[in-house]
Amino acid sequence: MENQSKKNQQATTVHIPVLLQNVITVLAIKPTDTVVDGTLGGGGHATHILEKLGPDGTYLGIDADDTALTRVRKLLGRDKRMHFALGNFRTMDTLIQEGGFTEVNKILLDLGLSSDQLEIRSGRGFSFMVDEPLKMTFAHAPDKSTLTAWHVVNEWSEESLADIIFGFGEEKKSRRIARAIVEARQIESIDTSTELATIVEQAVPRKGGAHPATRTFQAIRIAVNDELGALEEVLGKSLKILAPGGRIAIISFHSLEDRIVKRTFIEWEKEGLGLRITKRPIVPSRKESIENRRSRSAKLRCFMKAE
Ligand SMILES: C[S@@+](CC[C@H](N)C(=O)[O-])C[C@H]1O[C@@H](n2cnc3c(N)ncnc32)[C@H](O)[C@@H]1O
C-alpha cells in the first residue's frame, strides 16, 4: 500500500510551467525540430512542446535530479520522440553527443528548482518547509567529495557565508545570519533543513511576507551547485550546439542569472552571431503572477543563432 502511494506520488507533478505560451512562441517550434530541454523538471514545458512537434521531431530532456526524470517518464508514457539524460546541463554538449543527436534546433533552460523539489520531499533539504538532511545538491549520487549544504553551513568561514547569503540571496541581513550560523554550529553541527531554518528565523524574526530563511536557502543552493558557473558554461557551449537559425530560450528567477543571460545575448548580437528575439525580457502577466506565485520573478530571454 505504502509502495503504491509512493509510486502514485512519483507519477504526478505539482509544478506549473512558467511563461508557457511565451516559451512556445519565442522558440518557434517546427514539427521536425530537435529540442534540448536542459531542465526537464516536471515536464510541463516538455508536454506542450511535444504537442508542437510532429512524428519526426525529437525531444531530449536533461535533468540533474533522477527523480524528475523518473517522474516525467511515468507521466508521459511511451513516446518514441522523447529521450532522457541524467546530468548537469553544463555538460550538455557531451550528453547530446552520447545520445547520438547530430543537429539541435532549440534549447530551453528553465533555471532553479521545480515545485516538486520544493514542495514534495526531495530528501535533500532544498526546502525549509520539510525536515531533511542538509544536502541541497542536484547531484543524484553525492559522494564524500561532493560539496553539500552541510559543508557550506558547518565548515565555511563566517565571512564566506555572509558573502554568499548577500551575493546569491540578496539578503540585507546576511552578516547577522552568518554570525548566528557560526554561533549555533559551535554548540553542535547543523544537520537538517529545519535546524538551519530555525537558526535563521531566530536571527531575523519573521515580519510577514516570505519565510526569513527563503533567501538564505536560495543562496546556499546556488553556491552548492555552482549555478551561475553552470549557466555561464552552457551559454558558452550553446552556439556551437545549435544549428544555424537555432534558438535558445532561458527563464531565470534571479537577477544575477538574468544579468548573465542579458549580457551574453547582447555580446553575441554585437559580434554578429545572431539576433536577440527578446530585446527586453518577457515577464509573467498579472494573471499568471497571481495564479502561480512562483512565476513572479521569472524573466524569459531568447536568442536566435545566425542562419
Ligand atoms: C524550474 S524546474 C524546470 C521545470 C520544467 N520546465 C517544467 O515545466 O516542468 C528546473 C529543473 O532543472 C533542474 N536543474 C537545475 N539546474 C540544473 C543543472 N545545472 N543541470 C541539470 N538540471 C538542472 C532541477 O533539478 C529542476 O528539476
Coordinates of C-alpha atoms in Angstrom, one line a residue, residues 24-306:
I24 CA 6.4 28.1 -27.3
T25 CA 6.2 31.4 -29.2
V26 CA 9.8 32.6 -28.9
L27 CA 11.2 29.1 -29.7
A28 CA 9.0 29.0 -32.8
I29 CA 8.9 25.1 -32.7
K30 CA 8.8 23.4 -36.1
P31 CA 7.4 19.8 -36.4
T32 CA 10.8 18.3 -37.3
D33 CA 12.8 20.2 -34.6
T34 CA 15.2 18.6 -32.2
V35 CA 14.7 20.3 -28.9
V36 CA 17.0 20.0 -26.0
D37 CA 15.5 20.9 -22.6
G38 CA 18.3 21.2 -20.0
T39 CA 15.8 21.5 -17.1
L40 CA 13.1 18.9 -17.6
G41 CA 11.7 19.3 -14.1
G42 CA 8.0 18.3 -14.0
G43 CA 7.9 18.0 -17.8
G44 CA 5.4 20.9 -18.1
H45 CA 7.2 22.7 -21.0
A46 CA 8.1 19.3 -22.5
T47 CA 4.4 18.2 -22.7
H48 CA 3.4 21.3 -24.6
I49 CA 6.5 21.4 -26.9
L50 CA 5.8 17.7 -27.8
E51 CA 2.4 18.8 -28.9
K52 CA 4.0 21.2 -31.4
L53 CA 6.5 18.5 -32.7
G54 CA 5.5 16.2 -35.4
P55 CA 6.2 12.5 -35.6
D56 CA 9.8 13.2 -36.8
G57 CA 10.5 15.7 -34.0
T58 CA 12.9 14.9 -31.2
Y59 CA 12.9 16.0 -27.6
L60 CA 15.9 15.4 -25.2
G61 CA 15.0 16.1 -21.6
I62 CA 18.0 16.6 -19.3
D63 CA 17.8 16.9 -15.5
A64 CA 20.4 16.6 -12.8
D65 CA 17.7 15.1 -10.5
D66 CA 16.9 11.5 -11.3
T67 CA 13.6 11.7 -9.5
A68 CA 12.5 14.3 -12.1
L69 CA 13.4 12.0 -15.0
T70 CA 11.6 9.0 -13.4
R71 CA 8.5 11.1 -12.8
V72 CA 8.3 12.5 -16.3
R73 CA 9.0 9.1 -17.8
K74 CA 5.9 7.9 -16.0
L75 CA 3.8 10.9 -16.8
L76 CA 4.5 11.0 -20.5
G77 CA 4.3 7.2 -21.0
R78 CA 5.9 5.8 -24.2
D79 CA 6.7 8.4 -26.8
K80 CA 9.4 7.5 -29.3
R81 CA 10.3 11.2 -29.8
M82 CA 11.2 11.6 -26.1
H83 CA 14.7 10.9 -24.8
F84 CA 16.1 11.4 -21.4
A85 CA 19.6 12.2 -20.0
L86 CA 20.6 12.4 -16.4
G87 CA 23.3 15.0 -15.8
N88 CA 24.1 18.7 -15.4
F89 CA 23.2 20.9 -18.3
R90 CA 26.7 22.4 -18.1
T91 CA 27.8 19.2 -19.9
M92 CA 25.0 19.5 -22.5
D93 CA 27.4 19.0 -25.4
T94 CA 28.6 15.6 -24.0
L95 CA 25.0 14.5 -23.2
I96 CA 23.9 15.3 -26.7
Q97 CA 26.8 13.5 -28.2
E98 CA 26.3 10.5 -26.0
G99 CA 22.6 10.4 -27.1
G100 CA 23.7 10.4 -30.8
F101 CA 21.9 13.6 -31.7
T102 CA 23.5 15.5 -34.5
E103 CA 21.5 18.7 -35.1
V104 CA 19.9 20.7 -32.3
N105 CA 17.4 23.4 -33.3
K106 CA 16.1 24.6 -30.0
I107 CA 17.4 24.8 -26.4
L108 CA 15.3 25.5 -23.3
L109 CA 16.6 26.3 -19.8
D110 CA 14.1 27.0 -17.0
L111 CA 16.5 27.6 -14.2
G112 CA 16.3 26.8 -10.5
L113 CA 14.1 24.2 -8.7
S114 CA 10.7 22.8 -9.6
S115 CA 7.8 22.9 -7.1
D116 CA 8.2 19.1 -6.9
Q117 CA 11.6 19.6 -5.3
L118 CA 10.4 22.4 -3.1
E119 CA 7.0 21.2 -2.0
I120 CA 7.4 17.4 -2.0
R121 CA 10.1 15.5 -0.1
S122 CA 13.3 15.8 -2.0
G123 CA 15.4 14.1 0.6
R124 CA 18.0 16.8 0.1
G125 CA 16.8 19.7 2.3
F126 CA 16.1 22.1 -0.6
S127 CA 13.1 23.5 1.3
F128 CA 12.9 24.9 4.8
M129 CA 9.3 23.6 4.9
V130 CA 10.4 19.9 5.1
D131 CA 12.8 18.5 7.7
E132 CA 15.5 16.7 5.7
P133 CA 19.3 16.3 5.8
L134 CA 21.2 19.5 4.6
K135 CA 22.4 18.4 1.2
M136 CA 20.8 20.8 -1.4
T137 CA 22.9 19.2 -4.2
F138 CA 21.4 18.4 -7.6
A139 CA 23.9 15.5 -7.9
H140 CA 21.9 12.3 -7.9
A141 CA 24.5 10.2 -6.1
P142 CA 26.6 12.6 -3.9
D143 CA 29.8 11.0 -2.6
K144 CA 32.3 12.3 0.0
S145 CA 33.8 14.7 -2.5
T146 CA 30.5 16.3 -3.4
L147 CA 30.0 19.8 -1.9
T148 CA 26.8 19.8 0.1
A149 CA 24.9 22.4 2.1
W150 CA 26.2 20.7 5.2
H151 CA 29.8 21.5 4.3
V152 CA 28.9 25.2 3.5
V153 CA 26.9 25.7 6.7
N154 CA 29.2 23.8 9.1
E155 CA 32.7 24.5 7.5
W156 CA 32.7 27.8 5.6
S157 CA 34.0 30.9 7.3
E158 CA 31.6 33.5 8.7
E159 CA 32.8 35.9 6.0
S160 CA 32.2 33.5 3.2
L161 CA 28.8 32.6 4.5
A162 CA 27.9 36.3 4.7
D163 CA 29.2 36.9 1.2
I164 CA 27.1 34.2 -0.4
I165 CA 24.0 35.0 1.6
F166 CA 24.4 38.6 0.5
G167 CA 25.6 37.9 -3.1
F168 CA 23.4 35.0 -4.1
G169 CA 20.5 35.6 -1.7
E170 CA 20.4 39.4 -1.9
E171 CA 19.8 39.2 1.8
K172 CA 20.4 42.5 3.6
K173 CA 20.8 40.8 7.0
S174 CA 23.5 38.4 5.7
R175 CA 26.0 39.3 8.4
R176 CA 23.6 38.7 11.2
I177 CA 22.5 35.4 9.7
A178 CA 26.1 34.3 9.1
R179 CA 27.0 35.1 12.7
A180 CA 24.0 33.1 14.0
I181 CA 25.0 30.1 11.9
V182 CA 28.6 30.2 13.2
E183 CA 27.4 30.6 16.9
A184 CA 25.0 27.7 16.5
R185 CA 27.5 25.3 15.0
Q186 CA 29.9 26.0 17.8
I187 CA 27.5 24.2 20.1
E188 CA 26.6 21.4 17.7
S189 CA 26.7 20.7 14.0
I190 CA 23.7 22.0 11.9
D191 CA 22.4 18.8 10.2
T192 CA 18.9 19.4 8.9
S193 CA 16.9 22.0 6.9
T194 CA 14.7 22.6 9.9
E195 CA 17.6 23.3 12.2
L196 CA 19.0 25.8 9.7
A197 CA 15.6 27.5 9.1
T198 CA 15.1 27.9 12.9
I199 CA 18.5 29.5 13.4
V200 CA 17.8 32.0 10.6
E201 CA 14.3 32.7 11.9
Q202 CA 15.7 33.3 15.4
A203 CA 18.3 35.7 14.0
V204 CA 15.9 37.6 11.8
P205 CA 12.4 37.1 13.1
R206 CA 9.5 37.0 10.6
K207 CA 7.8 40.3 9.8
G208 CA 5.1 38.9 7.5
G209 CA 5.8 38.1 3.9
A210 CA 8.2 35.3 2.9
H211 CA 9.8 33.0 5.4
P212 CA 13.0 34.7 6.7
A213 CA 15.1 31.7 5.6
T214 CA 14.0 31.9 1.9
R215 CA 16.9 34.0 0.7
T216 CA 19.5 32.1 2.8
F217 CA 18.3 28.7 1.4
Q218 CA 18.4 30.1 -2.1
A219 CA 21.9 31.4 -1.6
I220 CA 23.3 28.2 -0.2
R221 CA 21.7 26.1 -3.0
I222 CA 23.2 28.4 -5.7
A223 CA 26.6 28.1 -4.1
V224 CA 26.4 24.3 -3.6
N225 CA 25.5 23.7 -7.2
D226 CA 27.7 26.5 -8.7
E227 CA 24.5 27.5 -10.6
L228 CA 26.0 30.7 -12.0
G229 CA 29.1 28.8 -13.2
A230 CA 26.9 26.1 -14.8
L231 CA 24.8 28.8 -16.6
E232 CA 27.9 30.5 -18.0
E233 CA 29.4 27.2 -19.1
V234 CA 26.2 26.1 -21.0
L235 CA 25.9 29.5 -22.6
G236 CA 29.5 29.3 -23.8
K237 CA 28.7 25.9 -25.5
S238 CA 25.2 26.7 -26.8
L239 CA 26.0 28.4 -30.0
K240 CA 28.3 25.5 -31.0
I241 CA 25.5 23.1 -30.2
L242 CA 22.7 25.0 -32.1
A243 CA 22.3 24.5 -35.8
P244 CA 22.2 27.8 -37.9
G245 CA 18.9 29.6 -37.2
G246 CA 18.5 27.6 -34.0
R247 CA 17.2 29.3 -30.8
I248 CA 17.9 29.3 -27.1
A249 CA 15.3 30.4 -24.6
I250 CA 16.2 30.9 -20.9
I251 CA 13.9 31.6 -18.0
S252 CA 15.7 32.9 -14.9
F253 CA 14.4 33.8 -11.5
H254 CA 17.4 35.6 -10.1
S255 CA 18.8 39.0 -11.0
L256 CA 22.4 37.6 -11.3
E257 CA 21.3 34.9 -13.7
D258 CA 19.3 37.3 -15.8
R259 CA 22.3 39.7 -15.9
I260 CA 24.5 36.8 -17.3
V261 CA 21.9 35.9 -19.9
K262 CA 21.2 39.5 -20.9
R263 CA 24.9 40.5 -21.3
T264 CA 25.8 37.3 -23.2
F265 CA 23.0 37.8 -25.7
I266 CA 23.9 41.5 -26.2
E267 CA 27.5 40.5 -26.7
W268 CA 26.6 37.8 -29.2
E269 CA 24.5 40.2 -31.2
K270 CA 27.3 42.8 -31.3
E271 CA 29.6 40.1 -32.6
G272 CA 27.1 39.3 -35.4
L273 CA 26.5 35.8 -34.1
G274 CA 22.7 36.2 -34.3
L275 CA 19.8 38.2 -33.1
R276 CA 18.0 38.8 -29.8
I277 CA 14.4 37.6 -30.2
T278 CA 13.6 39.4 -27.0
K279 CA 15.1 42.9 -26.7
R280 CA 13.5 43.2 -23.3
P281 CA 12.8 40.2 -21.0
I282 CA 9.3 38.7 -21.2
V283 CA 7.7 38.6 -17.7
P284 CA 4.5 37.0 -16.5
S285 CA 1.2 38.7 -16.8
R286 CA -0.6 39.9 -13.7
K287 CA -2.9 36.9 -14.1
E288 CA -0.1 34.4 -14.2
S289 CA 1.7 36.0 -11.2
I290 CA -1.4 35.7 -9.2
E291 CA -2.3 32.2 -10.3
N292 CA 1.3 30.9 -9.9
R293 CA 3.2 32.8 -7.3
R294 CA 6.4 31.1 -8.2
S295 CA 6.3 32.8 -11.6
R296 CA 6.5 36.3 -10.1
S297 CA 10.3 36.8 -10.6
A298 CA 10.6 35.0 -13.9
K299 CA 12.3 36.6 -16.9
L300 CA 12.4 35.0 -20.3
R301 CA 15.0 35.9 -22.9
C302 CA 15.6 34.3 -26.3
F303 CA 18.4 34.4 -28.9
M304 CA 18.5 33.2 -32.5
K305 CA 21.8 32.0 -33.9
A306 CA 22.6 33.5 -37.4

